[in-house]
Amino acid sequence: MPAAQPRIVLQFVGMGLIWGSSFLFMKVALTGVSFGQVAWTRIMLGALTLGIIALVTRARLPRRPIIWFHFTVIAVTFCVVPYLLFAWAEQYISSSLASILNAVTPITTAVLATLAFRVEKLNLGQVLGVLLGMVGVLVIVAPWQVGTLLGDWRGQLACLGAVTCYGFALGYLRKFLAPYKVPSITSAFMYIGLAAAIMAVLTPIVAWHPVSLDLWVVLSLVGLGVLGTGVVYIWNMNVLTAWGPTATSGVTYVTPVVGVVLGVLLLQESLSWHEPLGAVLVFVGILLTQQRIRLHRGTVA
């Protein structure tokens, strides 16, 4: 078990609270700005925050062009595209459902890390976890419901597209960038900073729309950008260093709980029976893919 240093425990809890709250922040922000402006502001504020931290800590940027290329790929697949997809999705589905679908990320990561990038091998238990996770997603999406067929499927499909991007980016990061051993602060600033540069170019397309700002919209955008796309990455680095990747990945179980609770309590969102049931199946699938539940040691290439 990881050492229970109070500072690290607080940062771990903070990660779960902030990342879980990001779905609420997006939903509130959408009442005053477009989905493109939500993603644009989030990335710009995150890049500004991490840039200040990198400057204070005197982080050095890599010089090799190939590293910049790889970080550009990560910027697109880990930030620009999924942030746009999640913001767009919440126009059609609840923040609670979006937070549940976000929890599928470990499943897509396991599949792509194994099949696309060949950086991992899955044993029988992990394969079962992937399959169980897929069944859980099907239960959450509920294709048998009329509402899903008439429109809700668009938001759910966008969320699944976003978590597939996350899975691709994490596999790509491990295969192509891990060998360079770029420090965590530098890495976070690189891909979010490059994402900000891409968004700056896309400003006339994604962010040039009328806005209707009030205090809650502004606070939501600041929370989403400064905290959810900035400070929390430093906390994640500290927890990762202290506890290691397996324990740190436990935040995956915290964020959807926070997202659902906030959506229900503050936005009066409701859940159908199949959504928490599907979430339970996904979480069991995650436990299997992360080998917290083991069957035996056979592997599948």
CSV table of C-alpha atoms in Angstrom, one decimal:
chain,number,residue,atom,x,y,z
A,1,MET,CA,0.0,0.0,0.0
A,2,PRO,CA,1.3,3.5,-0.7
A,3,ALA,CA,2.6,5.6,2.1
A,4,ALA,CA,-0.1,7.8,3.5
A,5,GLN,CA,1.7,11.2,3.6
A,6,PRO,CA,-0.9,13.8,4.4
A,7,ARG,CA,0.2,16.1,1.5
A,8,ILE,CA,0.1,13.3,-1.1
A,9,VAL,CA,-3.2,12.1,0.2
A,10,LEU,CA,-4.7,15.6,-0.1
A,11,GLN,CA,-3.3,16.0,-3.6
A,12,PHE,CA,-4.8,12.6,-4.7
A,13,VAL,CA,-8.2,13.6,-3.3
A,14,GLY,CA,-7.8,17.0,-5.0
A,15,MET,CA,-7.2,15.3,-8.3
A,16,GLY,CA,-10.4,13.3,-8.0
A,17,LEU,CA,-12.4,16.3,-7.0
A,18,ILE,CA,-11.1,18.6,-9.7
A,19,TRP,CA,-11.2,16.1,-12.6
A,20,GLY,CA,-14.6,14.9,-11.4
A,21,SER,CA,-15.8,18.5,-11.2
A,22,SER,CA,-14.7,19.3,-14.7
A,23,PHE,CA,-17.9,17.8,-16.2
A,24,LEU,CA,-19.9,20.1,-14.0
A,25,PHE,CA,-17.7,23.0,-15.1
A,26,MET,CA,-18.3,22.2,-18.8
A,27,LYS,CA,-22.0,22.0,-18.3
A,28,VAL,CA,-22.3,25.3,-16.5
A,29,ALA,CA,-19.9,27.0,-19.0
A,30,LEU,CA,-22.0,25.9,-21.9
A,31,THR,CA,-24.8,28.1,-20.6
A,32,GLY,CA,-22.8,31.2,-21.7
A,33,VAL,CA,-20.3,30.1,-24.3
A,34,SER,CA,-20.1,27.6,-27.2
A,35,PHE,CA,-18.5,24.2,-26.9
A,36,GLY,CA,-15.5,25.4,-28.9
A,37,GLN,CA,-15.0,28.3,-26.5
A,38,VAL,CA,-15.1,25.9,-23.6
A,39,ALA,CA,-12.3,23.8,-25.0
A,40,TRP,CA,-10.4,26.9,-26.2
A,41,THR,CA,-10.5,28.7,-22.8
A,42,ARG,CA,-9.7,25.5,-21.0
A,43,ILE,CA,-6.5,24.9,-23.0
A,44,MET,CA,-5.4,28.5,-23.0
A,45,LEU,CA,-5.7,28.9,-19.2
A,46,GLY,CA,-4.1,25.5,-18.7
A,47,ALA,CA,-1.2,26.4,-20.9
A,48,LEU,CA,-0.8,29.8,-19.1
A,49,THR,CA,-0.8,28.1,-15.7
A,50,LEU,CA,1.7,25.4,-16.6
A,51,GLY,CA,3.8,28.0,-18.4
A,52,ILE,CA,4.1,30.0,-15.2
A,53,ILE,CA,4.9,26.9,-13.2
A,54,ALA,CA,7.5,25.8,-15.8
A,55,LEU,CA,9.1,29.2,-15.7
A,56,VAL,CA,9.3,29.3,-11.9
A,57,THR,CA,10.8,25.8,-11.8
A,58,ARG,CA,13.1,26.6,-14.6
A,59,ALA,CA,12.0,23.6,-16.7
A,60,ARG,CA,14.0,23.1,-19.9
A,61,LEU,CA,12.3,22.5,-23.2
A,62,PRO,CA,13.6,19.6,-25.4
A,63,ARG,CA,15.6,20.6,-28.4
A,64,ARG,CA,15.3,17.6,-30.7
A,65,PRO,CA,12.6,18.2,-33.5
A,66,ILE,CA,11.4,14.6,-33.2
A,67,ILE,CA,10.4,15.1,-29.6
A,68,TRP,CA,8.4,18.2,-30.6
A,69,PHE,CA,6.7,16.2,-33.3
A,70,HIS,CA,5.7,13.5,-30.8
A,71,PHE,CA,4.4,16.1,-28.4
A,72,THR,CA,2.3,17.7,-31.2
A,73,VAL,CA,0.6,14.3,-31.8
A,74,ILE,CA,-0.1,14.1,-28.0
A,75,ALA,CA,-1.4,17.7,-28.0
A,76,VAL,CA,-3.9,16.8,-30.7
A,77,THR,CA,-5.0,13.5,-29.4
A,78,PHE,CA,-4.8,14.1,-25.7
A,79,CYS,CA,-6.1,17.7,-25.6
A,80,VAL,CA,-7.5,19.4,-28.7
A,81,VAL,CA,-9.8,16.7,-30.0
A,82,PRO,CA,-11.1,15.1,-26.8
A,83,TYR,CA,-11.6,18.4,-25.1
A,84,LEU,CA,-13.7,19.5,-28.1
A,85,LEU,CA,-15.6,16.2,-28.1
A,86,PHE,CA,-16.4,16.3,-24.4
A,87,ALA,CA,-17.6,19.9,-24.5
A,88,TRP,CA,-19.7,19.1,-27.6
A,89,ALA,CA,-21.1,16.0,-26.0
A,90,GLU,CA,-22.4,17.8,-23.0
A,91,GLN,CA,-24.8,19.7,-25.2
A,92,TYR,CA,-26.7,16.5,-25.6
A,93,ILE,CA,-26.1,14.4,-22.4
A,94,SER,CA,-25.8,15.1,-18.7
A,95,SER,CA,-22.5,15.9,-17.0
A,96,SER,CA,-23.1,12.7,-14.8
A,97,LEU,CA,-23.3,10.5,-17.9
A,98,ALA,CA,-20.2,12.1,-19.4
A,99,SER,CA,-18.2,11.5,-16.2
A,100,ILE,CA,-19.3,7.8,-16.3
A,101,LEU,CA,-18.2,7.4,-19.9
A,102,ASN,CA,-14.9,9.1,-19.2
A,103,ALA,CA,-14.2,6.2,-16.8
A,104,VAL,CA,-13.9,3.9,-19.9
A,105,THR,CA,-10.4,5.4,-20.6
A,106,PRO,CA,-8.4,2.6,-18.9
A,107,ILE,CA,-10.3,0.1,-21.2
A,108,THR,CA,-9.4,1.9,-24.4
A,109,THR,CA,-5.9,2.4,-23.2
A,110,ALA,CA,-5.4,-1.3,-22.6
A,111,VAL,CA,-6.8,-2.2,-26.0
A,112,LEU,CA,-4.8,0.3,-28.0
A,113,ALA,CA,-1.6,-0.2,-26.0
A,114,THR,CA,-1.8,-3.9,-26.8
A,115,LEU,CA,-3.2,-4.0,-30.4
A,116,ALA,CA,-2.0,-0.7,-31.9
A,117,PHE,CA,1.3,0.0,-30.2
A,118,ARG,CA,2.4,-3.4,-28.9
A,119,VAL,CA,3.7,-2.0,-25.7
A,120,GLU,CA,1.8,-4.3,-23.5
A,121,LYS,CA,0.4,-7.9,-23.5
A,122,LEU,CA,-2.9,-8.8,-22.0
A,123,ASN,CA,-3.4,-11.9,-20.0
A,124,LEU,CA,-6.7,-13.8,-20.0
A,125,GLY,CA,-8.1,-11.8,-17.0
A,126,GLN,CA,-7.3,-8.5,-18.8
A,127,VAL,CA,-9.0,-9.7,-22.0
A,128,LEU,CA,-12.0,-10.5,-19.9
A,129,GLY,CA,-11.8,-7.1,-18.3
A,130,VAL,CA,-11.8,-5.4,-21.7
A,131,LEU,CA,-14.8,-7.5,-22.8
A,132,LEU,CA,-16.7,-6.8,-19.6
A,133,GLY,CA,-15.9,-3.0,-20.0
A,134,MET,CA,-17.4,-3.1,-23.5
A,135,VAL,CA,-20.5,-4.8,-22.2
A,136,GLY,CA,-20.7,-2.1,-19.5
A,137,VAL,CA,-20.5,0.6,-22.2
A,138,LEU,CA,-23.3,-1.0,-24.1
A,139,VAL,CA,-25.4,-1.0,-21.0
A,140,ILE,CA,-24.7,2.6,-20.3
A,141,VAL,CA,-25.5,3.7,-23.9
A,142,ALA,CA,-28.7,1.7,-23.8
A,143,PRO,CA,-29.4,1.3,-27.5
A,144,TRP,CA,-32.8,-0.2,-26.7
A,145,GLN,CA,-34.1,3.1,-25.5
A,146,VAL,CA,-36.1,5.4,-27.9
A,147,GLY,CA,-34.3,8.5,-26.5
A,148,THR,CA,-30.9,7.1,-27.4
A,149,LEU,CA,-32.0,6.4,-31.0
A,150,LEU,CA,-33.5,9.9,-31.4
A,151,GLY,CA,-30.5,11.9,-30.3
A,152,ASP,CA,-28.7,11.1,-27.0
A,153,TRP,CA,-26.4,8.7,-28.9
A,154,ARG,CA,-24.6,11.7,-30.4
A,155,GLY,CA,-23.2,12.9,-27.1
A,156,GLN,CA,-22.4,9.4,-25.9
A,157,LEU,CA,-20.6,8.6,-29.2
A,158,ALA,CA,-18.6,11.8,-28.8
A,159,CYS,CA,-17.6,10.8,-25.3
A,160,LEU,CA,-16.5,7.4,-26.5
A,161,GLY,CA,-14.5,9.1,-29.3
A,162,ALA,CA,-12.8,11.2,-26.7
A,163,VAL,CA,-11.8,8.3,-24.4
A,164,THR,CA,-10.5,6.5,-27.5
A,165,CYS,CA,-8.3,9.5,-28.2
A,166,TYR,CA,-7.1,9.3,-24.6
A,167,GLY,CA,-6.3,5.6,-25.0
A,168,PHE,CA,-4.4,6.3,-28.3
A,169,ALA,CA,-2.4,9.2,-26.7
A,170,LEU,CA,-1.4,7.2,-23.7
A,171,GLY,CA,-0.2,4.3,-25.8
A,172,TYR,CA,1.6,6.7,-28.1
A,173,LEU,CA,3.2,8.5,-25.2
A,174,ARG,CA,4.5,5.2,-23.8
A,175,LYS,CA,5.9,3.9,-27.1
A,176,PHE,CA,7.4,7.1,-28.6
A,177,LEU,CA,8.0,9.6,-25.8
A,178,ALA,CA,8.8,7.5,-22.7
A,179,PRO,CA,12.3,6.6,-24.0
A,180,TYR,CA,13.3,10.3,-23.9
A,181,LYS,CA,12.5,10.6,-20.2
A,182,VAL,CA,11.2,14.1,-20.4
A,183,PRO,CA,10.4,15.5,-16.9
A,184,SER,CA,6.7,15.6,-16.0
A,185,ILE,CA,6.3,19.4,-15.7
A,186,THR,CA,8.0,19.8,-19.0
A,187,SER,CA,5.9,17.1,-20.6
A,188,ALA,CA,2.6,18.6,-19.3
A,189,PHE,CA,3.6,22.1,-20.5
A,190,MET,CA,4.8,20.8,-23.9
A,191,TYR,CA,1.6,19.1,-25.0
A,192,ILE,CA,-0.8,21.6,-23.4
A,193,GLY,CA,1.3,24.5,-24.7
A,194,LEU,CA,1.3,23.0,-28.2
A,195,ALA,CA,-2.4,22.4,-27.9
A,196,ALA,CA,-2.8,26.1,-27.1
A,197,ALA,CA,-0.8,27.1,-30.2
A,198,ILE,CA,-3.1,24.8,-32.3
A,199,MET,CA,-6.2,26.4,-30.7
A,200,ALA,CA,-4.8,29.9,-31.4
A,201,VAL,CA,-4.7,29.0,-35.1
A,202,LEU,CA,-8.2,27.6,-34.9
A,203,THR,CA,-9.6,30.6,-33.0
A,204,PRO,CA,-11.7,31.9,-36.0
A,205,ILE,CA,-13.3,28.5,-36.3
A,206,VAL,CA,-13.9,27.3,-32.7
A,207,ALA,CA,-14.0,30.4,-30.6
A,208,TRP,CA,-15.3,33.3,-32.6
A,209,HIS,CA,-18.8,33.3,-31.3
A,210,PRO,CA,-21.0,35.6,-29.1
A,211,VAL,CA,-20.7,35.0,-25.4
A,212,SER,CA,-23.0,35.6,-22.5
A,213,LEU,CA,-20.8,35.7,-19.3
A,214,ASP,CA,-21.9,35.7,-15.7
A,215,LEU,CA,-20.1,34.8,-12.5
A,216,TRP,CA,-20.8,31.1,-12.7
A,217,VAL,CA,-19.7,30.8,-16.3
A,218,VAL,CA,-16.5,32.6,-15.6
A,219,LEU,CA,-15.7,30.6,-12.5
A,220,SER,CA,-16.4,27.4,-14.3
A,221,LEU,CA,-14.0,28.3,-17.1
A,222,VAL,CA,-11.3,29.3,-14.6
A,223,GLY,CA,-11.8,26.1,-12.7
A,224,LEU,CA,-11.7,24.0,-15.8
A,225,GLY,CA,-8.6,25.7,-17.2
A,226,VAL,CA,-6.4,26.8,-14.2
A,227,LEU,CA,-7.2,23.8,-12.0
A,228,GLY,CA,-8.4,21.0,-14.2
A,229,THR,CA,-5.9,21.6,-17.1
A,230,GLY,CA,-3.1,23.2,-15.0
A,231,VAL,CA,-2.5,22.8,-11.3
A,232,VAL,CA,-3.9,19.2,-11.1
A,233,TYR,CA,-1.2,18.0,-13.5
A,234,ILE,CA,1.5,19.0,-10.9
A,235,TRP,CA,-0.4,17.1,-8.2
A,236,ASN,CA,-0.6,14.1,-10.5
A,237,MET,CA,3.1,14.2,-10.9
A,238,ASN,CA,3.7,14.3,-7.1
A,239,VAL,CA,1.3,11.4,-6.5
A,240,LEU,CA,2.9,9.4,-9.3
A,241,THR,CA,6.3,9.9,-7.8
A,242,ALA,CA,5.3,9.0,-4.3
A,243,TRP,CA,2.9,6.1,-5.0
A,244,GLY,CA,3.7,4.8,-8.5
A,245,PRO,CA,1.4,4.4,-11.5
A,246,THR,CA,-0.9,1.6,-10.2
A,247,ALA,CA,-2.0,3.5,-7.1
A,248,THR,CA,-2.2,6.8,-8.9
A,249,SER,CA,-4.6,5.3,-11.5
A,250,GLY,CA,-7.0,4.8,-8.6
A,251,VAL,CA,-8.2,8.3,-9.3
A,252,THR,CA,-10.2,6.7,-12.2
A,253,TYR,CA,-12.6,5.4,-9.6
A,254,VAL,CA,-13.0,8.8,-7.9
A,255,THR,CA,-13.8,11.1,-10.8
A,256,PRO,CA,-17.0,9.5,-12.0
A,257,VAL,CA,-18.4,9.4,-8.5
A,258,VAL,CA,-17.7,13.1,-8.0
A,259,GLY,CA,-19.1,13.9,-11.4
A,260,VAL,CA,-22.3,12.0,-10.7
A,261,VAL,CA,-22.8,13.4,-7.2
A,262,LEU,CA,-22.3,17.0,-8.4
A,263,GLY,CA,-24.5,16.5,-11.4
A,264,VAL,CA,-27.4,15.1,-9.3
A,265,LEU,CA,-27.0,17.6,-6.4
A,266,LEU,CA,-26.2,20.8,-8.2
A,267,LEU,CA,-27.8,20.4,-11.6
A,268,GLN,CA,-30.7,18.1,-10.6
A,269,GLU,CA,-29.7,15.5,-13.2
A,270,SER,CA,-31.2,12.1,-13.0
A,271,LEU,CA,-29.8,8.6,-13.6
A,272,SER,CA,-31.6,5.7,-15.2
A,273,TRP,CA,-31.1,2.2,-13.7
A,274,HIS,CA,-28.8,1.1,-16.6
A,275,GLU,CA,-26.2,3.9,-16.2
A,276,PRO,CA,-24.9,2.9,-12.7
A,277,LEU,CA,-25.2,-0.8,-13.6
A,278,GLY,CA,-23.1,-0.2,-16.7
A,279,ALA,CA,-20.6,1.8,-14.6
A,280,VAL,CA,-20.2,-1.1,-12.2
A,281,LEU,CA,-19.4,-3.4,-15.1
A,282,VAL,CA,-16.9,-0.9,-16.4
A,283,PHE,CA,-15.2,-0.6,-13.0
A,284,VAL,CA,-14.9,-4.3,-12.6
A,285,GLY,CA,-13.5,-4.4,-16.1
A,286,ILE,CA,-11.0,-1.8,-15.1
A,287,LEU,CA,-10.0,-3.8,-12.0
A,288,LEU,CA,-9.3,-6.8,-14.3
A,289,THR,CA,-7.4,-4.8,-16.9
A,290,GLN,CA,-5.2,-3.2,-14.2
A,291,GLN,CA,-4.7,-6.7,-12.7
A,292,ARG,CA,-6.1,-5.7,-9.3
A,293,ILE,CA,-8.2,-8.8,-9.9
A,294,ARG,CA,-6.3,-11.7,-11.3
A,295,LEU,CA,-7.3,-15.0,-12.9
A,296,HIS,CA,-4.1,-16.7,-14.0
A,297,ARG,CA,-0.8,-15.8,-15.7
A,298,GLY,CA,-1.5,-16.8,-19.3
A,299,THR,CA,-1.0,-14.0,-21.8
A,300,VAL,CA,-2.6,-13.0,-25.1
A,301,ALA,CA,-0.3,-11.1,-27.5
